Amino acid sequence: NGMQIGSANADRSGTTGTISGNTITSLSFENSVYGATGIMMRQTGDMTVTDTTVSGPANGLGSVAGISVYEGKAGSTFSISGNSFENVDYGIFNEFVQGTINLAIGENDFSGAVYATLDSHGSTPYCDTASVITLNSSHVPANNSKLLYLLFDGNDSFSDTGSVASAVYGGGGN
């Protein structure tokens, strides 16, 4: 990962902060199980990520994500806006939340992302939890006329208040 806040196997809900003004380039990972993330927030409390550029060689296999909320703590808010994603498979990757979280996605440039957002809770004890996702974007992806979202598992709430058409895919979940 380019930058990781928090870690595994501990309650990091007291870890909060703002990440702003970073550039992470040439992000990649050659592994069939794991992937690379520009900024990973793992088991943290409230976080804000702004004005950051993440780029890597997107390989279409889902191994490069711009910003990841991994095992987000219940009741936490993750505000992600003003960022740019270039040559990544997923702009924002939300995985294995630990209770309902609020994922506030503001104005970001997803033009270089294969998918704007992947929301995947996977097959863990947390998979029935929900993410409340609010999106507001006007940047059109370069290879598509719509922002693409994959939502898997959990009882998610998705609201799009932006000016660009969205395509939401239910994947294998609810």
Coordinates of C-alpha atoms in Angstrom, one line a residue:
N1 CA 0.0 0.0 0.0
G2 CA 1.1 3.5 -0.6
M3 CA -0.1 4.7 2.8
Q4 CA -1.9 2.9 5.6
I5 CA -3.6 4.4 8.6
G6 CA -4.6 1.9 11.3
S7 CA -3.9 -1.8 11.5
A8 CA -5.4 -5.2 12.1
N9 CA -6.6 -7.0 15.2
A10 CA -7.1 -4.0 17.4
D11 CA -9.7 -1.3 18.0
R12 CA -8.4 1.7 16.1
S13 CA -11.7 3.6 16.3
G14 CA -9.8 6.3 18.2
T15 CA -7.6 6.8 15.1
T16 CA -9.1 9.7 13.2
G17 CA -7.6 12.2 10.8
T18 CA -7.3 14.0 7.5
I19 CA -5.1 13.0 4.6
S20 CA -4.7 15.8 2.1
G21 CA -2.5 16.9 -0.8
N22 CA -0.7 13.6 -1.6
T23 CA 0.4 12.1 -4.9
I24 CA 0.9 8.3 -5.1
T25 CA 2.2 7.0 -8.4
S26 CA 3.1 3.7 -10.1
L27 CA 1.0 1.8 -7.6
S28 CA 0.9 -1.9 -8.5
F29 CA 0.9 -5.4 -7.0
E30 CA 1.7 -8.7 -8.7
N31 CA -0.3 -11.2 -6.6
S32 CA -3.4 -13.2 -7.4
V33 CA -4.8 -12.9 -3.9
Y34 CA -4.1 -9.3 -2.7
G35 CA -4.0 -6.0 -4.3
A36 CA -2.4 -2.6 -3.9
T37 CA -4.1 0.5 -2.5
G38 CA -3.0 4.1 -2.6
I39 CA -4.4 5.0 0.8
M40 CA -5.8 2.3 3.1
M41 CA -7.8 3.2 6.2
R42 CA -8.0 0.0 8.3
Q43 CA -10.2 -0.3 11.4
T44 CA -10.1 3.5 11.9
G45 CA -12.7 6.0 13.2
D46 CA -13.7 9.1 11.2
M47 CA -11.3 9.9 8.3
T48 CA -11.2 12.5 5.6
V49 CA -9.2 12.1 2.3
T50 CA -8.9 15.2 0.0
D51 CA -6.9 16.6 -2.8
T52 CA -4.9 13.4 -3.4
T53 CA -3.9 11.8 -6.7
V54 CA -3.5 8.0 -6.9
S55 CA -2.2 6.4 -10.1
G56 CA -1.1 2.9 -11.1
P57 CA -1.3 0.6 -14.0
A58 CA -4.9 -0.7 -13.9
N59 CA -4.8 -4.3 -15.0
G60 CA -8.6 -4.9 -15.0
L61 CA -8.1 -7.7 -12.5
G62 CA -9.2 -5.6 -9.5
S63 CA -5.7 -5.4 -8.0
V64 CA -5.3 -1.6 -7.9
A65 CA -7.5 0.6 -5.7
G66 CA -7.1 4.3 -5.1
I67 CA -8.6 4.6 -1.6
S68 CA -9.7 1.8 0.6
V69 CA -11.9 1.7 3.7
Y70 CA -11.1 -1.7 5.1
E71 CA -13.0 -3.0 8.2
G72 CA -14.5 0.4 8.8
K73 CA -15.6 0.8 12.4
A74 CA -19.3 1.1 13.2
G75 CA -20.6 4.6 13.3
S76 CA -17.5 6.1 11.5
T77 CA -17.8 8.6 8.7
F78 CA -15.3 8.5 5.8
S79 CA -15.4 11.6 3.7
I80 CA -13.6 11.3 0.3
S81 CA -13.6 14.3 -2.0
G82 CA -11.4 16.3 -4.3
N83 CA -9.3 13.3 -5.3
S84 CA -8.1 12.1 -8.7
F85 CA -7.8 8.5 -9.8
E86 CA -5.6 7.6 -12.8
N87 CA -5.2 4.1 -14.1
V88 CA -6.8 2.3 -11.2
D89 CA -9.3 -0.6 -11.2
Y90 CA -11.4 1.0 -8.3
G91 CA -11.4 4.6 -7.3
I92 CA -12.8 3.8 -3.8
F93 CA -12.9 0.3 -2.3
N94 CA -15.1 -0.3 0.7
E95 CA -14.6 -3.8 2.2
F96 CA -15.6 -5.8 5.4
V97 CA -17.2 -3.0 7.4
Q98 CA -17.7 -3.6 11.1
G99 CA -21.2 -2.2 11.5
T100 CA -23.0 0.6 9.6
I101 CA -20.6 3.3 8.3
N102 CA -21.1 6.5 6.4
L103 CA -19.2 6.7 3.2
A104 CA -19.5 10.3 1.9
I105 CA -18.1 10.5 -1.6
G106 CA -17.9 14.1 -2.8
E107 CA -16.6 15.6 -6.0
N108 CA -13.8 13.2 -7.2
D109 CA -12.3 12.7 -10.6
F110 CA -13.0 9.0 -11.5
S111 CA -12.1 9.5 -15.2
G112 CA -9.1 7.2 -14.9
A113 CA -10.8 4.4 -12.9
V114 CA -12.4 1.3 -14.3
Y115 CA -15.0 1.4 -11.6
A116 CA -15.7 4.4 -9.4
T117 CA -16.6 2.4 -6.3
L118 CA -16.6 -1.2 -5.2
D119 CA -18.5 -1.9 -2.0
S120 CA -17.8 -5.5 -1.0
H121 CA -18.5 -6.9 2.4
G122 CA -17.4 -10.4 1.5
S123 CA -18.2 -13.6 3.5
T124 CA -17.2 -12.5 7.0
P125 CA -19.3 -12.1 10.1
Y126 CA -19.7 -8.5 9.1
C127 CA -21.4 -9.2 5.8
D128 CA -24.9 -8.3 7.0
T129 CA -23.9 -4.8 7.9
A130 CA -24.6 -1.8 5.8
S131 CA -22.8 1.0 4.2
V132 CA -24.5 4.3 3.7
I133 CA -23.0 5.7 0.5
T134 CA -23.7 9.2 -0.7
L135 CA -22.1 10.3 -4.0
N136 CA -21.9 13.7 -5.6
S137 CA -19.8 13.8 -8.8
S138 CA -19.8 15.5 -12.1
H139 CA -16.7 13.9 -13.7
V140 CA -17.4 11.5 -16.5
P141 CA -15.1 8.5 -16.8
A142 CA -13.0 8.4 -19.9
N143 CA -14.1 5.0 -21.1
N144 CA -17.8 5.1 -20.2
S145 CA -20.6 7.6 -20.2
K146 CA -21.6 6.6 -16.6
L147 CA -20.0 6.2 -13.3
L148 CA -20.0 2.5 -12.4
Y149 CA -20.6 1.1 -9.0
L150 CA -20.5 -2.5 -7.7
L151 CA -22.4 -3.1 -4.5
F152 CA -22.1 -6.6 -2.9
D153 CA -23.6 -8.0 0.3
G154 CA -25.1 -6.1 3.2
N155 CA -28.1 -3.8 3.2
D156 CA -26.5 -0.8 1.6
S157 CA -28.0 2.6 1.0
F158 CA -26.8 4.4 -2.1
S159 CA -27.7 8.0 -3.0
D160 CA -26.3 9.8 -6.0
T161 CA -26.8 13.6 -6.0
G162 CA -24.3 14.3 -8.8
S163 CA -24.9 15.4 -12.4
V164 CA -23.4 12.4 -14.1
A165 CA -25.5 9.3 -14.8
S166 CA -24.6 6.3 -12.7
A167 CA -24.8 2.6 -13.2
V168 CA -25.2 0.5 -10.1
Y169 CA -24.6 -3.3 -10.2
G170 CA -25.8 -5.5 -7.4
G171 CA -23.1 -8.2 -7.8
G172 CA -23.7 -11.2 -5.6
G173 CA -25.3 -9.5 -2.7
N174 CA -28.5 -7.9 -1.4

